[in-house]
Amino acid sequence: MHAYRSHSCAELNKDNVGENVRLSGWVHRIRDHGGLLFIDLRDHYGITQVMADPDSPVFKDIEKVRSEWCIRIDGNVMARDESLVNDKLPTGEIEVFIRDIEVLGAANELPLMVFGDQEYPEDTRLKYRYLDLRREKMQDNMKLRSDVVSSMRKRMWDKGFREFQTPIITASSPEGARDFLVPSRLHPGKFYALPQAPQQFKQLIMVSGYDKYFQIAPCFRDEDPRADRSPTDFYQLDLEMSFVEQQDVFDTIQPVITGIFEEFGKGRKVDQTWEQISYRDAALWYGSDKPDLRNPIKMQVVSEHFKDSGFAIFAKLLEQEGTEVRAIPAPTGGGRKFCDRMNVFAQKEGLPGMGYIFWRKQSADSIAQERGITVKEVNALIKSGEIVLGDEAAGPLAKNIGPERTEAIRQQLGLGVGDAAFFLGGKPKAFESVAGKARQVIGDELGLTDTNRFAFAWIVDFPIYERDEETGKVDFEHNPFSMPQGGMAALDGDPEDVLGYQYDLACNGYELVSGAIRNHRPEIMFKAFEIAGYGKDEVEKRFGGMVNAFQYGAPPHGGCAAGVDRIVMLLADADNLRDVIMFPMNQRAEDVMMGAPNLPMNEQLRELSLRVVPQES
């Protein structure tokens, strides 16, 4: 028999009854039933119930065993009584009577329990990550991650792509985030960088004539952490193709992503048709360039209804150039309590509040106030048929702008009795993000968001440039390496009108994929950078390797990268990337388990010709 096991803890069933077996694993749970000891023995594959009574030759040794000890047992497979069969376990029809036991690794008192669903502070989970990873949910998440990556590879190979590895140590090349720098021992005072992405290398692979490339690539960025972003490193499905247009990239990656979500989405609906939404429309309709389309609410501009209106705040605001008022429809939200809750939300976001209108059936009270008569008189008029109760708009805004304007807003938004609308005004960039959050809160609270669905949309037509309102200086707003739509001719007009062949894929409020058709023409690239104030020498200095390569017959090419961590996070129903990464950093970019970052030894610093300058307190 094997030294440690004849079967895994998920294999045994009633066909094995009567066999002598050997199992190894961790003590998941111990139950003492009046002299009968039951142990749920767990390994990576499952759980088997093993048991002993005082007749077992090693009963006294078994009594000493505690949770999470790693043990080996030998025993006889027995059928469970029919009333004790556990249908939830593959091994639920049997149990193993222990004849021998060996402690392979005893455990100290546990800082966190593996059995059960107790919540622990993040730093506790990360410091003892090897225990946290033993928990069922984490085991499932990591298996899911491995299976997703495997499926990605198979799907890319099936599409005719080959996997090539790009360097991990390279030159610093700012791409929107901070680099992690690596000092060079052989070249004192000089530094390598960990790649923020394989961007330049994968483009060089296209210049080298390989046509289709992919890689499950590690990327390194010194970023501030968020729930959906790692502060140090992450993985992406990176791909690039030659002789393609934007739609070719979409047609290549869509079946890969769709297939992954169908395979691992636990039966949830996966959108088959992916809408293409311009960046500016996404900002207008959803207040975000990564909209959650499970929420059907679409915001609209309603400025015309507030110009020269009785609501002075918006009326005066609209006299300023570049301002507008947007409405967030709230179907079924037509009640004062809900409107008050949304006002509280706005105040938490740093606003004084949100204007609102809600529509309801007229009441005798409101008619009495409007006509200056008593409710009793109104009721009499209703009874006589002289007054017919209709619909009315309520709320402070409705009183200020009057019935004609409120009715025009209702018609534009397609709302009715029982619905509401919320309003924000100003320069769009100043309030779009809050409007987007409000839209999401409204959709969630009113039950409008379809939580059993993966909703995808391509966000396209990103503006390449933006102009600083104070200085008038033009700089890049988005990827400077994407090909301008219209090529060189597009760069002769207003920079703010120049759009790039850049695109993101949004899913359920997250950016899953980002990519572009690349600017492979040196003369167009130099012109594009010149508009943003970067001379030819600066471009060659920063991106010399790629620019030089483009002088030797670069093909048109494009591609994208899909975030592996975010995809798995969505599939696992996790709220945080750290639940789908094996050994993540904490919120302060620290590895509390391994003690990183740490201080280097003096010998190491001398070898690298470095000295640490103490920070001023």
Coordinates of C-alpha atoms in Angstrom, one line a residue:
M1 CA 0.0 0.0 0.0
H2 CA 1.1 3.6 -0.7
A3 CA 2.9 5.3 2.2
Y4 CA 0.1 7.9 2.6
R5 CA -3.1 7.0 0.8
S6 CA -4.8 4.4 -1.3
H7 CA -7.7 6.8 -2.1
S8 CA -8.5 10.5 -1.9
C9 CA -11.1 11.7 0.6
A10 CA -13.7 12.0 -2.2
E11 CA -13.4 8.6 -3.8
L12 CA -14.9 6.0 -1.5
N13 CA -18.5 4.8 -1.9
K14 CA -20.6 1.8 -1.2
D15 CA -18.7 -0.3 -3.8
N16 CA -15.7 -0.1 -1.5
V17 CA -17.5 -1.5 1.5
G18 CA -15.3 -4.2 3.2
E19 CA -12.0 -2.9 1.8
N20 CA -9.0 -1.9 3.8
V21 CA -8.0 1.6 2.8
R22 CA -5.5 4.3 3.7
L23 CA -6.4 8.0 3.7
S24 CA -4.4 11.2 4.5
G25 CA -5.7 14.7 5.1
W26 CA -6.6 17.3 7.7
V27 CA -9.0 16.9 10.6
H28 CA -11.9 19.1 9.5
R29 CA -14.2 18.5 12.4
I30 CA -14.4 16.2 15.4
R31 CA -17.6 14.9 17.0
D32 CA -17.7 12.9 20.3
H33 CA -20.9 10.9 20.5
G34 CA -20.6 9.3 23.9
G35 CA -17.5 7.2 23.4
L36 CA -17.9 7.2 19.6
L37 CA -15.4 9.6 17.9
F38 CA -16.3 10.8 14.4
I39 CA -13.8 12.8 12.3
D40 CA -14.5 14.5 9.0
L41 CA -11.2 13.9 7.2
R42 CA -10.5 16.5 4.5
D43 CA -8.1 16.7 1.6
H44 CA -8.1 18.8 -1.6
Y45 CA -10.7 16.6 -3.2
G46 CA -13.4 16.1 -0.5
I47 CA -14.3 14.8 2.9
T48 CA -14.7 11.2 4.3
Q49 CA -16.1 10.5 7.7
V50 CA -13.8 8.2 9.7
M51 CA -14.7 6.9 13.2
A52 CA -13.4 5.0 16.1
D53 CA -14.8 3.4 19.3
P54 CA -13.0 2.1 22.4
D55 CA -12.4 -1.2 20.5
S56 CA -10.2 0.6 18.1
P57 CA -6.5 -0.3 18.8
V58 CA -5.5 3.4 18.5
F59 CA -8.5 4.9 20.3
K60 CA -6.4 6.8 22.9
D61 CA -4.2 8.3 20.1
I62 CA -7.3 9.4 18.3
E63 CA -8.6 11.2 21.4
K64 CA -5.6 13.5 21.3
V65 CA -6.2 14.7 17.7
R66 CA -7.4 18.3 17.2
S67 CA -8.7 20.4 14.4
E68 CA -6.4 20.9 11.4
W69 CA -3.9 18.2 12.4
C70 CA -2.6 16.5 9.3
I71 CA -3.0 12.7 9.8
R72 CA -2.9 9.3 8.0
I73 CA -5.4 6.6 8.9
D74 CA -5.8 3.0 8.0
G75 CA -9.2 1.4 8.3
N76 CA -12.1 -0.6 7.0
V77 CA -14.8 0.8 4.8
M78 CA -18.3 0.3 6.3
A79 CA -21.7 1.1 5.0
R80 CA -23.6 3.8 6.9
D81 CA -27.0 3.0 8.3
E82 CA -29.6 4.1 5.7
S83 CA -30.9 6.8 8.0
L84 CA -27.4 8.3 8.4
V85 CA -26.5 8.5 4.7
N86 CA -25.4 12.1 3.8
D87 CA -26.6 12.9 0.3
K88 CA -24.5 16.1 0.2
L89 CA -21.2 14.2 0.1
P90 CA -19.9 11.9 -2.6
T91 CA -18.7 9.7 0.3
G92 CA -21.9 10.0 2.2
E93 CA -22.9 6.3 2.0
I94 CA -19.9 5.1 3.9
E95 CA -17.6 5.7 6.8
V96 CA -14.1 4.2 7.7
F97 CA -13.4 2.5 11.0
I98 CA -9.9 3.5 12.1
R99 CA -7.5 0.6 12.8
D100 CA -4.2 2.7 12.7
I101 CA -3.3 6.4 12.8
E102 CA -0.1 8.4 12.2
V103 CA 0.2 12.1 13.0
L104 CA 1.9 13.7 10.0
G105 CA 1.8 17.2 11.3
A106 CA 0.3 18.5 14.5
A107 CA -1.2 21.9 14.6
N108 CA -0.9 24.7 17.3
E109 CA -4.0 26.6 18.5
L110 CA -5.6 28.0 15.4
P111 CA -5.7 31.8 14.8
L112 CA -8.6 31.2 12.5
M113 CA -11.0 28.3 12.1
V114 CA -11.1 26.5 8.8
F115 CA -14.4 24.8 9.5
G116 CA -17.4 27.1 9.2
D117 CA -18.0 30.5 7.7
Q118 CA -16.7 32.8 10.4
E119 CA -15.5 36.2 9.3
Y120 CA -12.0 37.3 10.3
P121 CA -10.1 40.6 9.9
E122 CA -8.3 40.9 6.6
D123 CA -4.8 41.1 8.1
T124 CA -5.5 37.9 10.1
R125 CA -6.6 36.1 6.9
L126 CA -3.6 37.3 5.0
K127 CA -1.1 36.7 7.7
Y128 CA -2.3 33.1 8.0
R129 CA -3.2 32.8 4.3
Y130 CA -2.2 29.1 4.2
L131 CA -5.0 28.4 6.8
D132 CA -7.5 30.8 5.0
L133 CA -6.8 28.9 1.8
R134 CA -7.9 25.6 3.3
R135 CA -11.4 27.0 3.7
E136 CA -14.0 25.5 1.3
K137 CA -14.9 28.8 -0.3
M138 CA -11.2 29.7 -0.9
Q139 CA -10.5 26.2 -2.2
D140 CA -13.4 26.6 -4.7
N141 CA -12.2 30.0 -5.7
M142 CA -8.7 28.9 -6.5
K143 CA -9.8 25.8 -8.4
L144 CA -12.2 28.1 -10.4
R145 CA -9.3 30.4 -11.2
S146 CA -7.1 27.5 -12.4
D147 CA -9.9 26.1 -14.5
V148 CA -10.7 29.5 -16.0
V149 CA -7.1 30.1 -17.0
S150 CA -6.9 26.6 -18.5
S151 CA -10.1 27.2 -20.5
M152 CA -8.7 30.5 -21.7
R153 CA -5.6 28.8 -23.0
K154 CA -7.5 26.1 -24.8
R155 CA -9.9 28.6 -26.4
M156 CA -7.0 30.8 -27.7
W157 CA -5.1 27.8 -29.1
D158 CA -8.3 26.7 -30.8
K159 CA -8.5 30.2 -32.5
G160 CA -5.0 29.8 -34.0
F161 CA -3.1 31.8 -31.4
R162 CA 0.3 30.8 -30.1
E163 CA 1.5 31.6 -26.6
F164 CA 4.8 33.5 -26.3
Q165 CA 6.4 34.8 -23.1
T166 CA 7.7 38.4 -22.8
P167 CA 10.3 39.8 -20.4
I168 CA 9.7 40.4 -16.8
I169 CA 12.7 42.7 -16.4
T170 CA 12.6 45.6 -18.9
A171 CA 13.0 49.4 -19.3
S172 CA 10.8 51.9 -17.5
S173 CA 8.0 53.0 -19.7
P174 CA 5.2 55.1 -18.1
E175 CA 1.8 53.8 -19.1
G176 CA -0.5 55.6 -16.7
A177 CA 0.7 54.0 -13.4
R178 CA 3.9 54.0 -11.4
D179 CA 6.6 51.5 -12.3
F180 CA 8.2 49.1 -9.8
L181 CA 11.9 49.9 -10.3
V182 CA 14.7 47.3 -10.0
P183 CA 18.3 48.5 -9.4
S184 CA 21.0 47.1 -11.6
R185 CA 24.1 45.6 -10.0
L186 CA 26.1 45.6 -13.2
H187 CA 25.1 49.2 -14.1
P188 CA 25.3 51.2 -10.9
G189 CA 22.8 54.1 -10.8
K190 CA 20.6 52.6 -13.5
F191 CA 17.3 50.7 -13.0
Y192 CA 15.2 48.2 -14.8
A193 CA 11.4 48.1 -14.3
L194 CA 8.8 45.4 -13.9
P195 CA 6.5 45.7 -16.9
Q196 CA 3.1 47.4 -16.3
A197 CA 1.9 45.3 -19.3
P198 CA 3.6 43.4 -22.2
Q199 CA 2.3 46.2 -24.4
Q200 CA 5.4 47.2 -26.3
F201 CA 6.7 43.6 -26.5
K202 CA 3.5 42.2 -28.0
Q203 CA 3.5 45.0 -30.6
L204 CA 7.1 44.1 -31.4
I205 CA 6.0 40.5 -31.8
M206 CA 3.6 41.7 -34.5
V207 CA 6.5 43.6 -36.2
S208 CA 8.4 40.3 -36.1
G209 CA 5.8 38.7 -38.2
Y210 CA 4.1 36.3 -35.8
D211 CA 0.5 37.4 -36.7
K212 CA -1.3 36.0 -33.6
Y213 CA 0.1 36.2 -30.0
F214 CA -1.4 35.5 -26.6
Q215 CA -0.1 35.1 -23.1
I216 CA -1.5 34.8 -19.5
A217 CA 0.7 37.7 -18.5
P218 CA 1.7 39.0 -15.1
C219 CA 1.6 42.8 -14.9
F220 CA 3.1 45.1 -12.3
R221 CA 1.8 48.5 -11.3
D222 CA 2.5 50.5 -8.2
E223 CA -1.1 51.6 -7.7
D224 CA -3.4 52.6 -4.8
P225 CA -5.5 49.5 -4.0
R226 CA -9.2 49.1 -4.5
A227 CA -11.6 46.2 -4.1
D228 CA -11.3 45.5 -7.9
R229 CA -7.6 46.3 -8.2
S230 CA -4.4 44.8 -6.8
P231 CA -1.8 47.3 -5.5
T232 CA 1.1 45.4 -6.9
D233 CA 0.5 42.8 -9.6
F234 CA -2.3 41.2 -11.6
Y235 CA -2.7 38.7 -14.5
Q236 CA -4.3 39.3 -17.8
L237 CA -5.2 37.4 -20.9
D238 CA -3.1 39.4 -23.3
L239 CA -3.5 39.1 -27.1
E240 CA -2.4 40.9 -30.3
M241 CA -3.1 40.3 -34.0
S242 CA -1.8 41.7 -37.3
F243 CA -3.8 43.0 -40.3
V244 CA -6.9 43.6 -38.3
E245 CA -9.5 46.3 -37.7
Q246 CA -11.4 47.0 -34.5
Q247 CA -14.3 44.6 -35.3
D248 CA -11.9 41.8 -35.9
V249 CA -10.6 42.1 -32.4
F250 CA -14.2 42.1 -31.1
D251 CA -15.1 39.0 -33.1
T252 CA -12.1 37.2 -31.8
I253 CA -12.4 37.9 -28.0
Q254 CA -16.2 37.8 -27.7
P255 CA -16.6 34.0 -28.1
V256 CA -13.7 33.4 -25.7
I257 CA -15.2 35.6 -23.0
T258 CA -18.8 34.4 -23.7
G259 CA -17.6 30.8 -23.5
I260 CA -15.8 31.4 -20.2
F261 CA -18.9 32.9 -18.6
E262 CA -21.2 30.2 -20.0
E263 CA -18.8 27.5 -18.7
F264 CA -18.3 28.8 -15.2
G265 CA -21.3 31.2 -14.7
K266 CA -23.4 28.7 -12.8
G267 CA -26.3 29.0 -15.2
R268 CA -26.6 32.7 -15.1
K269 CA -27.7 34.4 -18.3
V270 CA -24.8 35.5 -20.5
D271 CA -25.5 38.3 -23.1
Q272 CA -24.9 37.1 -26.6
T273 CA -25.2 40.5 -28.3
W274 CA -22.7 43.1 -27.1
E275 CA -23.8 46.6 -27.7
Q276 CA -21.2 49.2 -28.8
I277 CA -21.6 52.4 -26.9
S278 CA -19.5 55.5 -27.5
Y279 CA -17.4 56.8 -24.5
R280 CA -19.4 60.1 -24.5
D281 CA -22.8 58.3 -24.6
A282 CA -21.7 56.0 -21.7
A283 CA -20.8 59.0 -19.6
L284 CA -24.1 60.7 -20.5
W285 CA -26.4 57.7 -20.0
Y286 CA -24.7 55.9 -17.2
G287 CA -22.2 58.3 -15.6
S288 CA -19.4 55.7 -16.2
D289 CA -17.2 54.2 -18.9
K290 CA -17.8 50.8 -17.4
P291 CA -21.6 50.8 -17.0
D292 CA -23.6 48.0 -15.4
L293 CA -26.2 47.3 -18.1
R294 CA -28.1 44.9 -15.8
N295 CA -29.6 48.1 -14.6
P296 CA -32.0 49.5 -17.3
I297 CA -31.9 53.1 -16.1
K298 CA -30.6 55.5 -18.7
M299 CA -30.0 59.1 -17.8
Q300 CA -31.0 62.0 -20.1
V301 CA -30.2 65.7 -20.5
V302 CA -33.2 67.8 -19.5
S303 CA -31.6 71.3 -19.5
E304 CA -34.3 72.8 -21.7
H305 CA -37.0 72.3 -19.1
F306 CA -35.0 74.3 -16.5
K307 CA -33.8 77.2 -18.6
D308 CA -35.5 80.4 -17.3
S309 CA -37.6 78.3 -14.9
G310 CA -38.7 79.1 -11.4
F311 CA -36.0 76.8 -10.0
A312 CA -33.3 79.5 -9.7
I313 CA -30.4 77.1 -8.8
F314 CA -30.6 75.3 -12.1
A315 CA -31.7 78.3 -14.1
K316 CA -28.7 80.4 -13.1
L317 CA -26.4 77.4 -13.5
L318 CA -27.5 76.9 -17.1
E319 CA -26.4 80.5 -17.9
Q320 CA -22.8 79.3 -17.5
E321 CA -21.1 77.8 -20.6
G322 CA -20.6 74.0 -20.6
T323 CA -23.3 73.3 -18.0
E324 CA -26.3 71.0 -18.2
V325 CA -29.0 69.3 -16.1
R326 CA -29.4 65.5 -16.2
A327 CA -32.3 63.4 -15.0
I328 CA -32.0 59.9 -13.5
P329 CA -35.3 58.2 -14.0
A330 CA -36.5 56.0 -11.1
P331 CA -39.3 53.7 -12.2
T332 CA -41.4 52.7 -9.1
G333 CA -39.5 55.1 -6.9
G334 CA -42.3 57.6 -6.6
G335 CA -42.6 58.0 -2.8
R336 CA -41.3 60.7 -0.5
K337 CA -39.4 58.2 1.7
F338 CA -37.4 56.9 -1.2
C339 CA -36.7 60.4 -2.4
D340 CA -35.5 61.4 1.1
R341 CA -33.2 58.3 1.2
M342 CA -31.6 59.3 -2.1
N343 CA -31.1 62.8 -0.7
V344 CA -29.2 61.3 2.2
F345 CA -27.1 59.4 -0.4
A346 CA -26.2 62.6 -2.2
Q347 CA -25.2 64.3 1.0
K348 CA -22.9 61.4 1.8
E349 CA -21.3 61.9 -1.6
G350 CA -20.6 65.5 -0.7
L351 CA -23.5 67.2 -2.4
P352 CA -26.1 69.4 -0.7
G353 CA -28.8 67.0 -2.1
M354 CA -30.5 66.0 -5.3
G355 CA -33.5 67.6 -6.7
Y356 CA -36.4 65.3 -7.4
I357 CA -39.9 65.0 -8.8
F358 CA -42.3 62.1 -8.2
W359 CA -45.7 61.5 -9.8
R360 CA -48.8 60.3 -7.9
K361 CA -52.5 60.3 -8.1
Q362 CA -54.0 63.6 -7.0
S363 CA -55.3 63.8 -3.4
A364 CA -58.0 66.0 -1.9
D365 CA -55.3 67.6 0.3
S366 CA -53.2 68.8 -2.7
I367 CA -56.3 70.1 -4.5
A368 CA -57.4 71.9 -1.4
Q369 CA -54.0 73.6 -1.1
E370 CA -54.0 74.5 -4.8
R371 CA -57.5 76.0 -4.8
G372 CA -57.4 77.5 -1.3
I373 CA -60.5 75.6 -0.1
T374 CA -61.1 73.0 2.5
V375 CA -60.6 69.3 2.1
K376 CA -64.3 68.8 2.9
E377 CA -65.3 71.1 0.0
V378 CA -63.0 69.2 -2.3
N379 CA -64.5 65.9 -1.4
A380 CA -67.9 67.3 -2.1
L381 CA -66.8 68.5 -5.5
I382 CA -65.3 65.1 -6.2
K383 CA -68.5 63.4 -5.2
S384 CA -70.6 65.7 -7.5
G385 CA -68.2 65.0 -10.4
E386 CA -67.0 68.6 -10.7
I387 CA -63.5 67.5 -9.8
V388 CA -61.9 64.3 -11.3
L389 CA -58.8 63.2 -9.6
G390 CA -55.9 63.0 -12.1
D391 CA -52.1 62.6 -11.9
E392 CA -49.9 65.2 -10.3
A393 CA -46.2 65.9 -9.9
A394 CA -44.9 66.4 -6.4
G395 CA -41.7 67.5 -4.7
P396 CA -39.9 70.9 -4.4
L397 CA -38.8 71.0 -8.0
A398 CA -42.4 70.4 -9.3
K399 CA -43.7 73.4 -7.3
N400 CA -40.9 75.6 -8.6
I401 CA -41.1 74.9 -12.3
G402 CA -44.8 74.3 -12.7
P403 CA -47.1 71.6 -14.2
E404 CA -46.2 72.2 -17.9
R405 CA -42.5 71.7 -17.4
T406 CA -42.9 68.7 -15.1
E407 CA -45.3 67.1 -17.6
A408 CA -42.7 67.7 -20.4
I409 CA -40.1 66.0 -18.2
R410 CA -42.4 63.1 -17.5
Q411 CA -43.1 62.6 -21.2
Q412 CA -39.4 62.8 -22.2
L413 CA -38.4 60.2 -19.5
G414 CA -41.4 58.0 -20.2
L415 CA -42.5 57.9 -16.6
G416 CA -45.9 57.7 -14.9
V417 CA -47.7 57.5 -11.6
G418 CA -45.6 55.8 -9.0
D419 CA -42.3 56.8 -10.7
A420 CA -39.7 59.5 -9.8
A421 CA -36.8 61.3 -11.3
F422 CA -33.7 62.8 -9.7
F423 CA -31.7 65.7 -11.1
L424 CA -28.1 66.9 -11.0
G425 CA -26.6 69.9 -12.7
G426 CA -23.3 71.6 -13.5
K427 CA -20.4 70.8 -15.7
P428 CA -20.8 67.1 -16.5
K429 CA -17.3 66.0 -15.5
A430 CA -17.9 67.4 -12.0
F431 CA -21.1 65.4 -11.3
E432 CA -21.0 62.4 -13.7
S433 CA -19.4 60.0 -11.3
V434 CA -21.9 60.8 -8.5
A435 CA -24.8 60.5 -11.0
G436 CA -23.5 57.1 -12.0
K437 CA -23.4 56.0 -8.4
A438 CA -26.9 57.3 -7.8
R439 CA -28.2 55.5 -10.9
Q440 CA -26.7 52.2 -9.5
V441 CA -28.2 52.8 -6.0
I442 CA -31.6 53.5 -7.5
G443 CA -31.5 50.4 -9.7
D444 CA -30.4 48.2 -6.8
E445 CA -32.8 49.6 -4.2
L446 CA -35.8 49.5 -6.5
G447 CA -35.0 45.9 -7.6
L448 CA -34.5 47.0 -11.2
T449 CA -31.1 45.4 -11.6
D450 CA -31.1 41.8 -13.0
T451 CA -28.6 40.1 -10.7
N452 CA -28.9 36.8 -12.6
R453 CA -27.1 38.1 -15.7
F454 CA -23.7 38.9 -17.1
A455 CA -24.3 42.1 -19.3
F456 CA -21.6 43.1 -21.7
A457 CA -21.0 46.2 -23.8
W458 CA -18.1 47.6 -25.8
I459 CA -17.2 51.2 -24.9
V460 CA -15.7 52.7 -28.1
D461 CA -14.7 56.1 -29.6
F462 CA -12.5 57.3 -26.7
P463 CA -11.2 60.8 -27.1
I464 CA -7.5 60.8 -27.3
Y465 CA -7.0 64.4 -26.0
E466 CA -8.4 66.7 -23.4
R467 CA -7.8 70.4 -22.8
D468 CA -7.1 71.8 -19.4
E469 CA -9.8 74.4 -18.7
E470 CA -7.5 76.7 -16.8
T471 CA -4.3 76.6 -18.8
G472 CA -5.7 75.6 -22.2
K473 CA -3.0 73.0 -22.5
V474 CA -3.8 69.8 -24.5
D475 CA -2.7 66.5 -23.1
F476 CA -3.6 62.9 -23.6
E477 CA -6.9 61.8 -22.0
H478 CA -6.6 58.2 -23.1
N479 CA -4.2 55.7 -24.7
P480 CA -1.7 57.8 -26.7
F481 CA -0.7 54.7 -28.8
S482 CA -4.1 54.1 -30.3
M483 CA -4.6 54.9 -34.0
P484 CA -6.5 58.2 -34.4
Q485 CA -9.8 57.6 -36.3
G486 CA -9.0 59.2 -39.7
G487 CA -5.3 58.8 -39.4
M488 CA -3.0 61.9 -40.0
A489 CA -5.9 64.0 -41.4
A490 CA -7.8 63.8 -38.0
L491 CA -4.8 65.4 -36.3
D492 CA -5.2 68.6 -38.3
G493 CA -8.4 69.7 -36.6
D494 CA -9.5 70.4 -33.0
P495 CA -7.6 67.9 -30.7
E496 CA -10.7 67.5 -28.6
D497 CA -12.6 66.1 -31.6
V498 CA -10.0 63.4 -32.2
L499 CA -11.2 59.9 -31.4
G500 CA -9.0 56.8 -31.1
Y501 CA -9.6 53.2 -32.1
Q502 CA -9.5 52.4 -28.4
Y503 CA -12.1 50.2 -26.7
D504 CA -13.0 48.7 -23.3
L505 CA -15.4 45.9 -22.5
A506 CA -17.7 46.5 -19.5
C507 CA -19.4 43.8 -17.6
N508 CA -21.7 44.3 -14.6
G509 CA -20.0 47.6 -13.7
Y510 CA -16.4 46.4 -14.1
E511 CA -13.9 47.0 -16.9
L512 CA -12.9 43.5 -18.0
V513 CA -11.1 44.1 -21.3
S514 CA -9.1 47.1 -22.6
G515 CA -7.4 47.4 -26.0
A516 CA -6.8 49.4 -29.2
I517 CA -5.9 49.3 -32.8
R518 CA -2.3 50.5 -32.6
N519 CA -0.7 53.6 -34.1
H520 CA 1.9 51.8 -36.2
R521 CA 2.9 54.7 -38.4
P522 CA 5.8 56.7 -37.0
E523 CA 4.9 59.9 -38.7
I524 CA 1.3 59.8 -37.2
M525 CA 2.7 58.8 -33.8
F526 CA 5.2 61.8 -33.7
K527 CA 2.4 64.1 -34.8
A528 CA 0.0 62.7 -32.1
F529 CA 2.6 63.3 -29.4
E530 CA 3.5 66.7 -30.7
I531 CA 0.0 67.9 -30.2
A532 CA 0.3 67.0 -26.5
G533 CA 3.6 68.8 -26.2
Y534 CA 6.0 65.9 -26.6
G535 CA 8.8 66.4 -29.1
K536 CA 10.2 63.7 -31.4
D537 CA 13.3 63.4 -29.2
E538 CA 11.2 62.8 -26.1
V539 CA 9.2 60.1 -27.9
E540 CA 12.3 58.4 -29.2
K541 CA 13.9 58.6 -25.7
R542 CA 10.8 57.0 -24.0
F543 CA 9.7 54.5 -26.6
G544 CA 12.8 54.1 -28.8
G545 CA 12.6 50.4 -29.1
M546 CA 9.1 50.4 -30.5
V547 CA 9.5 53.5 -32.6
N548 CA 12.7 52.2 -34.2
A549 CA 11.0 48.9 -35.1
F550 CA 8.2 50.7 -36.8
Q551 CA 10.7 52.1 -39.3
Y552 CA 11.1 48.6 -40.7
G553 CA 7.7 47.6 -42.2
A554 CA 5.3 47.4 -39.2
P555 CA 2.0 45.8 -40.1
P556 CA -1.4 47.3 -39.0
H557 CA -2.1 45.5 -35.7
G558 CA -4.3 45.6 -32.6
G559 CA -5.4 43.6 -29.7
C560 CA -6.6 43.8 -26.1
A561 CA -6.1 42.4 -22.6
A562 CA -8.7 40.8 -20.4
G563 CA -8.3 40.9 -16.6
V564 CA -8.1 37.4 -15.3
D565 CA -8.5 38.4 -11.6
R566 CA -11.7 40.5 -12.3
I567 CA -13.2 37.8 -14.5
V568 CA -12.7 35.2 -11.7
M569 CA -14.0 37.6 -9.1
L570 CA -17.3 38.0 -11.1
L571 CA -17.6 34.3 -11.7
A572 CA -17.0 33.5 -8.0
D573 CA -19.5 36.1 -6.7
A574 CA -16.6 37.7 -4.7
D575 CA -16.6 41.3 -3.6
N576 CA -12.9 41.7 -3.5
L577 CA -10.0 40.6 -5.8
R578 CA -8.1 39.3 -2.7
D579 CA -10.6 36.4 -2.5
V580 CA -9.5 35.1 -5.9
I581 CA -5.8 35.7 -5.7
M582 CA -3.7 33.0 -3.9
F583 CA -1.3 35.3 -2.0
P584 CA -2.5 38.9 -2.3
M585 CA -1.2 42.1 -0.6
N586 CA -3.3 43.9 1.9
Q587 CA -4.7 47.4 1.5
R588 CA -1.4 49.0 2.4
A589 CA 0.5 47.0 -0.3
E590 CA 2.1 44.8 2.4
D591 CA 2.6 41.0 2.5
V592 CA 1.9 40.5 6.2
M593 CA 2.6 36.7 5.8
M594 CA 6.1 37.0 4.3
G595 CA 7.0 40.4 5.8
A596 CA 7.3 42.4 2.5
P597 CA 8.3 45.0 1.8
N598 CA 11.3 44.8 4.2
L599 CA 14.6 46.5 4.7
P600 CA 17.6 45.3 2.6
M601 CA 20.8 44.3 4.2
N602 CA 23.7 46.8 4.0
E603 CA 25.7 44.3 1.9
Q604 CA 22.9 44.2 -0.6
L605 CA 22.8 48.0 -0.8
R606 CA 26.5 48.3 -1.2
E607 CA 26.4 45.7 -4.0
L608 CA 23.8 47.8 -5.8
S609 CA 25.6 51.1 -5.1
L610 CA 22.5 52.3 -3.2
R611 CA 21.9 54.2 0.0
V612 CA 18.6 54.6 1.8
V613 CA 17.8 58.2 2.7
P614 CA 15.7 58.4 5.9
Q615 CA 12.3 60.0 5.5
E616 CA 11.8 63.2 7.3
S617 CA 9.2 62.8 10.1

